[in-house]
Amino acid sequence: MITLPHYLTVSAALFTLGLLGVLTRRNAVNVLMGIELILNSANLNLVAFSRFGPGNLQGQLFAVFVIVIAAAEVAVALAIVLTLYRLRRTPNLDEADFLRG
Amino acid sequence: MSAEAVIFFVFAAITVGAAAIVVLARSLIYSAFALLFTFFGVAGLYVLLGADFLAATQLLIYVGGILVLLLFGVMLTHKLYDLNLKTEVTQFLPAAIICGGLFVLLAWPIEVSLLLPRIGRVRILGTLWQTSWATGSGRGPAATTEEIGRLFMGSYLLPFEAASVLLLVALMGAAMIVRRRKDA
């Protein structure tokens, strides 16, 4: 019998893996991939609560909004990464230290 | 084990295994293509949860849109003759310890009992397995598209319109950021 904690466990695994990617990768595009994993884990949580909860669709609606915001976020973030690459000739995040005094 | 359990574990293994490849692979291209399998696995879990509309949306937007954008990002931020799209890893060990500890704290599925010196017996089990969730009657597998459409056009009209404005602003902003200035 597959219950709610099973789905939440998969979601927690996705979240921690995404967090690991965000924390350890130097490449900006790879960090974005980690953020996508985290957003997917949040979505999985929402849909699972919608399925096992009181039986309405609010969780799925919220997941649709999360997907929309993920699309907007990745467009803007890639624009920033491209600008960074044009200025510094590198996609590595730790070389983006323009504001250091 | 029932058929539902088998399908769940297959999709969960695809999702988590591909996510591990995304995070651990040295090549950016491997990461991007493993991300494809993660999105497919999550879509399969959505189908298993009875969210058919959301599974289709996941495939259309994530696989068709976001993944292609990420691949564009990979290609545009490397020189074209640079064949090994390697990425570097910093501070892997502390981050792995933090993330592994977080996972054990959240979701360790099997109860383990450890006998530590001076501390005594320690029971390890993830928080979400100890919580008694307030599950309701649940929603059986039924078509969701019509009801989601009614909710979007009904009581959730304002966030729906706000999301459309957000998308427009984000796309215009992205175009503004990457455009080449004449004076530069």
Short mmCIF file of N, CA, C and O in Angstrom, two decimals, chain A residues 19-94:
data_model
loop_
_atom_site.label_atom_id
_atom_site.label_comp_id
_atom_site.label_asym_id
_atom_site.label_seq_id
_atom_site.Cartn_x
_atom_site.Cartn_y
_atom_site.Cartn_z
N LEU A 19 19.40 20.46 -3.36
CA LEU A 19 20.18 21.33 -2.47
C LEU A 19 21.67 21.02 -2.61
O LEU A 19 22.51 21.94 -2.64
N LEU A 20 22.00 19.74 -2.72
CA LEU A 20 23.40 19.36 -2.91
C LEU A 20 23.96 19.96 -4.20
O LEU A 20 25.08 20.48 -4.23
N GLY A 21 23.14 19.94 -5.27
CA GLY A 21 23.59 20.52 -6.52
C GLY A 21 23.79 22.03 -6.40
O GLY A 21 24.79 22.57 -6.89
N VAL A 22 22.87 22.70 -5.72
CA VAL A 22 23.00 24.15 -5.57
C VAL A 22 24.24 24.50 -4.75
O VAL A 22 24.95 25.45 -5.05
N LEU A 23 24.52 23.68 -3.72
CA LEU A 23 25.62 24.01 -2.83
C LEU A 23 26.97 23.70 -3.45
O LEU A 23 27.95 24.39 -3.18
N THR A 24 27.07 22.65 -4.28
CA THR A 24 28.41 22.20 -4.67
C THR A 24 28.82 22.61 -6.06
O THR A 24 30.01 22.64 -6.34
N ARG A 25 27.87 22.90 -6.95
CA ARG A 25 28.28 23.16 -8.33
C ARG A 25 28.78 24.59 -8.48
O ARG A 25 28.25 25.50 -7.86
N ARG A 26 29.78 24.76 -9.34
CA ARG A 26 30.28 26.10 -9.63
C ARG A 26 29.62 26.66 -10.88
O ARG A 26 29.53 27.86 -11.04
N ASN A 27 29.19 25.79 -11.78
CA ASN A 27 28.60 26.25 -13.03
C ASN A 27 27.17 26.76 -12.78
O ASN A 27 26.37 26.10 -12.14
N ALA A 28 26.88 27.95 -13.28
CA ALA A 28 25.58 28.57 -12.99
C ALA A 28 24.43 27.77 -13.57
O ALA A 28 23.38 27.63 -12.94
N VAL A 29 24.61 27.19 -14.76
CA VAL A 29 23.52 26.43 -15.37
C VAL A 29 23.23 25.18 -14.53
O VAL A 29 22.08 24.78 -14.36
N ASN A 30 24.28 24.60 -13.97
CA ASN A 30 24.09 23.42 -13.14
C ASN A 30 23.38 23.76 -11.84
O ASN A 30 22.56 22.97 -11.35
N VAL A 31 23.65 24.93 -11.30
CA VAL A 31 22.93 25.38 -10.11
C VAL A 31 21.45 25.55 -10.44
O VAL A 31 20.57 25.19 -9.65
N LEU A 32 21.17 26.06 -11.66
CA LEU A 32 19.76 26.18 -12.07
C LEU A 32 19.08 24.82 -12.14
O LEU A 32 17.91 24.68 -11.77
N MET A 33 19.82 23.80 -12.60
CA MET A 33 19.25 22.45 -12.62
C MET A 33 18.88 22.00 -11.21
O MET A 33 17.83 21.40 -10.98
N GLY A 34 19.74 22.32 -10.23
CA GLY A 34 19.42 21.99 -8.84
C GLY A 34 18.17 22.68 -8.36
O GLY A 34 17.33 22.09 -7.66
N ILE A 35 18.01 23.96 -8.76
CA ILE A 35 16.81 24.69 -8.36
C ILE A 35 15.57 24.05 -8.98
O ILE A 35 14.51 23.95 -8.34
N GLU A 36 15.70 23.57 -10.23
CA GLU A 36 14.55 22.89 -10.85
C GLU A 36 14.18 21.63 -10.07
O GLU A 36 13.00 21.32 -9.90
N LEU A 37 15.20 20.90 -9.59
CA LEU A 37 14.91 19.71 -8.78
C LEU A 37 14.13 20.09 -7.52
O LEU A 37 13.17 19.41 -7.13
N ILE A 38 14.55 21.19 -6.88
CA ILE A 38 13.88 21.61 -5.64
C ILE A 38 12.43 21.98 -5.93
O ILE A 38 11.50 21.60 -5.20
N LEU A 39 12.20 22.71 -7.04
CA LEU A 39 10.83 23.10 -7.37
C LEU A 39 9.98 21.87 -7.68
O LEU A 39 8.81 21.80 -7.31
N ASN A 40 10.58 20.88 -8.35
CA ASN A 40 9.83 19.66 -8.64
C ASN A 40 9.46 18.92 -7.37
O ASN A 40 8.37 18.34 -7.28
N SER A 41 10.36 18.93 -6.38
CA SER A 41 10.04 18.24 -5.13
C SER A 41 8.89 18.95 -4.42
O SER A 41 8.00 18.29 -3.87
N ALA A 42 8.89 20.28 -4.46
CA ALA A 42 7.77 21.01 -3.85
C ALA A 42 6.46 20.67 -4.54
O ALA A 42 5.43 20.45 -3.90
N ASN A 43 6.52 20.58 -5.88
CA ASN A 43 5.32 20.25 -6.63
C ASN A 43 4.81 18.86 -6.29
O ASN A 43 3.60 18.64 -6.16
N LEU A 44 5.75 17.92 -6.15
CA LEU A 44 5.34 16.55 -5.81
C LEU A 44 4.64 16.52 -4.45
O LEU A 44 3.63 15.83 -4.27
N ASN A 45 5.16 17.31 -3.50
CA ASN A 45 4.51 17.43 -2.20
C ASN A 45 3.09 17.94 -2.34
O ASN A 45 2.15 17.39 -1.77
N LEU A 46 2.94 19.02 -3.13
CA LEU A 46 1.61 19.63 -3.26
C LEU A 46 0.62 18.65 -3.86
O LEU A 46 -0.51 18.51 -3.38
N VAL A 47 1.05 17.94 -4.91
CA VAL A 47 0.12 17.01 -5.57
C VAL A 47 -0.20 15.84 -4.65
O VAL A 47 -1.35 15.37 -4.59
N ALA A 48 0.79 15.38 -3.87
CA ALA A 48 0.52 14.26 -2.97
C ALA A 48 -0.46 14.66 -1.89
O ALA A 48 -1.39 13.91 -1.56
N PHE A 49 -0.29 15.89 -1.34
CA PHE A 49 -1.26 16.34 -0.33
C PHE A 49 -2.64 16.53 -0.94
O PHE A 49 -3.66 16.30 -0.28
N SER A 50 -2.65 16.94 -2.22
CA SER A 50 -3.95 17.09 -2.87
C SER A 50 -4.64 15.75 -3.06
O SER A 50 -5.87 15.65 -2.97
N ARG A 51 -3.84 14.70 -3.29
CA ARG A 51 -4.42 13.38 -3.52
C ARG A 51 -4.92 12.74 -2.23
O ARG A 51 -5.98 12.15 -2.18
N PHE A 52 -4.10 12.87 -1.17
CA PHE A 52 -4.44 12.17 0.08
C PHE A 52 -5.15 13.05 1.08
O PHE A 52 -5.53 12.58 2.14
N GLY A 53 -5.29 14.32 0.78
CA GLY A 53 -5.88 15.25 1.74
C GLY A 53 -7.39 15.21 1.71
O GLY A 53 -8.01 14.16 1.53
N PRO A 54 -8.01 16.36 1.84
CA PRO A 54 -9.47 16.39 1.91
C PRO A 54 -10.15 16.15 0.58
O PRO A 54 -11.38 16.19 0.53
N GLY A 55 -9.41 15.94 -0.47
CA GLY A 55 -10.05 15.56 -1.71
C GLY A 55 -10.48 16.71 -2.58
O GLY A 55 -11.50 16.64 -3.25
N ASN A 56 -9.70 17.80 -2.58
CA ASN A 56 -9.99 18.86 -3.53
C ASN A 56 -8.75 19.10 -4.39
O ASN A 56 -7.73 18.46 -4.22
N LEU A 57 -8.87 20.04 -5.30
CA LEU A 57 -7.82 20.21 -6.32
C LEU A 57 -6.91 21.40 -6.06
O LEU A 57 -6.14 21.75 -6.93
N GLN A 58 -7.01 22.01 -4.90
CA GLN A 58 -6.22 23.21 -4.67
C GLN A 58 -4.71 22.97 -4.79
O GLN A 58 -3.98 23.82 -5.29
N GLY A 59 -4.25 21.80 -4.33
CA GLY A 59 -2.83 21.50 -4.42
C GLY A 59 -2.35 21.45 -5.86
O GLY A 59 -1.29 21.97 -6.20
N GLN A 60 -3.15 20.84 -6.74
CA GLN A 60 -2.76 20.77 -8.15
C GLN A 60 -2.75 22.15 -8.78
O GLN A 60 -1.87 22.47 -9.59
N LEU A 61 -3.71 23.00 -8.40
CA LEU A 61 -3.71 24.37 -8.92
C LEU A 61 -2.44 25.10 -8.51
O LEU A 61 -1.80 25.77 -9.33
N PHE A 62 -2.07 24.95 -7.25
CA PHE A 62 -0.87 25.62 -6.76
C PHE A 62 0.35 25.09 -7.51
O PHE A 62 1.26 25.86 -7.84
N ALA A 63 0.35 23.79 -7.83
CA ALA A 63 1.48 23.23 -8.57
C ALA A 63 1.58 23.83 -9.96
O ALA A 63 2.68 24.08 -10.46
N VAL A 64 0.43 24.12 -10.58
CA VAL A 64 0.47 24.78 -11.90
C VAL A 64 1.12 26.15 -11.78
O VAL A 64 1.95 26.53 -12.61
N PHE A 65 0.78 26.89 -10.72
CA PHE A 65 1.41 28.21 -10.53
C PHE A 65 2.91 28.07 -10.31
O PHE A 65 3.69 28.89 -10.79
N VAL A 66 3.31 27.03 -9.56
CA VAL A 66 4.75 26.82 -9.34
C VAL A 66 5.46 26.56 -10.67
O VAL A 66 6.56 27.08 -10.92
N ILE A 67 4.81 25.80 -11.57
CA ILE A 67 5.43 25.53 -12.87
C ILE A 67 5.58 26.82 -13.67
O ILE A 67 6.62 27.08 -14.28
N VAL A 68 4.55 27.67 -13.63
CA VAL A 68 4.62 28.95 -14.34
C VAL A 68 5.77 29.79 -13.81
O VAL A 68 6.57 30.35 -14.58
N ILE A 69 5.89 29.84 -12.49
CA ILE A 69 6.94 30.67 -11.91
C ILE A 69 8.31 30.07 -12.20
O ILE A 69 9.29 30.80 -12.42
N ALA A 70 8.40 28.73 -12.27
CA ALA A 70 9.68 28.12 -12.63
C ALA A 70 10.08 28.50 -14.05
O ALA A 70 11.26 28.77 -14.31
N ALA A 71 9.11 28.56 -14.96
CA ALA A 71 9.44 28.94 -16.34
C ALA A 71 9.94 30.38 -16.38
O ALA A 71 10.97 30.67 -17.02
N ALA A 72 9.25 31.29 -15.68
CA ALA A 72 9.69 32.68 -15.65
C ALA A 72 11.07 32.80 -15.03
O ALA A 72 11.94 33.52 -15.55
N GLU A 73 11.29 32.05 -13.95
CA GLU A 73 12.56 32.12 -13.23
C GLU A 73 13.71 31.66 -14.10
O GLU A 73 14.78 32.28 -14.15
N VAL A 74 13.51 30.57 -14.84
CA VAL A 74 14.63 30.04 -15.61
C VAL A 74 14.93 30.95 -16.79
O VAL A 74 16.11 31.11 -17.16
N ALA A 75 13.92 31.64 -17.34
CA ALA A 75 14.19 32.57 -18.45
C ALA A 75 15.05 33.73 -17.96
O ALA A 75 16.07 34.06 -18.57
N VAL A 76 14.65 34.34 -16.85
CA VAL A 76 15.41 35.48 -16.33
C VAL A 76 16.81 35.05 -15.88
O VAL A 76 17.80 35.73 -16.15
N ALA A 77 16.88 33.88 -15.22
CA ALA A 77 18.18 33.44 -14.72
C ALA A 77 19.13 33.15 -15.87
O ALA A 77 20.33 33.49 -15.79
N LEU A 78 18.64 32.56 -16.96
CA LEU A 78 19.54 32.30 -18.09
C LEU A 78 19.98 33.60 -18.74
O LEU A 78 21.12 33.72 -19.20
N ALA A 79 19.10 34.62 -18.75
CA ALA A 79 19.52 35.92 -19.26
C ALA A 79 20.67 36.48 -18.43
O ALA A 79 21.66 36.98 -18.97
N ILE A 80 20.55 36.33 -17.10
CA ILE A 80 21.61 36.84 -16.23
C ILE A 80 22.90 36.05 -16.45
O ILE A 80 24.00 36.61 -16.51
N VAL A 81 22.78 34.71 -16.62
CA VAL A 81 23.97 33.89 -16.83
C VAL A 81 24.65 34.27 -18.14
O VAL A 81 25.89 34.36 -18.21
N LEU A 82 23.85 34.52 -19.19
CA LEU A 82 24.45 34.91 -20.47
C LEU A 82 25.17 36.24 -20.36
O LEU A 82 26.26 36.42 -20.92
N THR A 83 24.56 37.19 -19.62
CA THR A 83 25.23 38.48 -19.43
C THR A 83 26.52 38.31 -18.65
O THR A 83 27.55 38.93 -18.99
N LEU A 84 26.48 37.45 -17.63
CA LEU A 84 27.70 37.18 -16.86
C LEU A 84 28.77 36.58 -17.74
O LEU A 84 29.95 36.95 -17.68
N TYR A 85 28.37 35.66 -18.62
CA TYR A 85 29.34 35.02 -19.50
C TYR A 85 29.93 36.04 -20.46
O TYR A 85 31.12 36.01 -20.79
N ARG A 86 29.09 36.99 -20.92
CA ARG A 86 29.60 37.99 -21.86
C ARG A 86 30.60 38.92 -21.17
O ARG A 86 31.57 39.36 -21.78
N LEU A 87 30.36 39.18 -19.89
CA LEU A 87 31.26 40.11 -19.19
C LEU A 87 32.52 39.43 -18.71
O LEU A 87 33.60 40.00 -18.76
N ARG A 88 32.42 38.19 -18.23
CA ARG A 88 33.56 37.57 -17.57
C ARG A 88 34.14 36.38 -18.32
O ARG A 88 35.11 35.80 -17.90
N ARG A 89 33.48 35.96 -19.39
CA ARG A 89 33.94 34.80 -20.17
C ARG A 89 33.98 33.54 -19.33
O ARG A 89 34.85 32.69 -19.51
N THR A 90 33.12 33.43 -18.36
CA THR A 90 33.06 32.20 -17.57
C THR A 90 31.64 32.02 -17.05
O THR A 90 30.98 33.01 -16.74
N PRO A 91 31.14 30.79 -16.99
CA PRO A 91 29.84 30.58 -16.36
C PRO A 91 29.94 30.25 -14.88
O PRO A 91 28.96 29.88 -14.27
N ASN A 92 31.14 30.42 -14.29
CA ASN A 92 31.29 30.02 -12.89
C ASN A 92 30.80 31.12 -11.96
O ASN A 92 31.09 32.30 -12.14
N LEU A 93 30.05 30.68 -10.95
CA LEU A 93 29.39 31.65 -10.09
C LEU A 93 30.36 32.37 -9.18
O LEU A 93 30.16 33.54 -8.87
N ASP A 94 31.43 31.69 -8.73
CA ASP A 94 32.28 32.34 -7.74
C ASP A 94 33.20 33.37 -8.37
O ASP A 94 33.96 34.02 -7.66
#
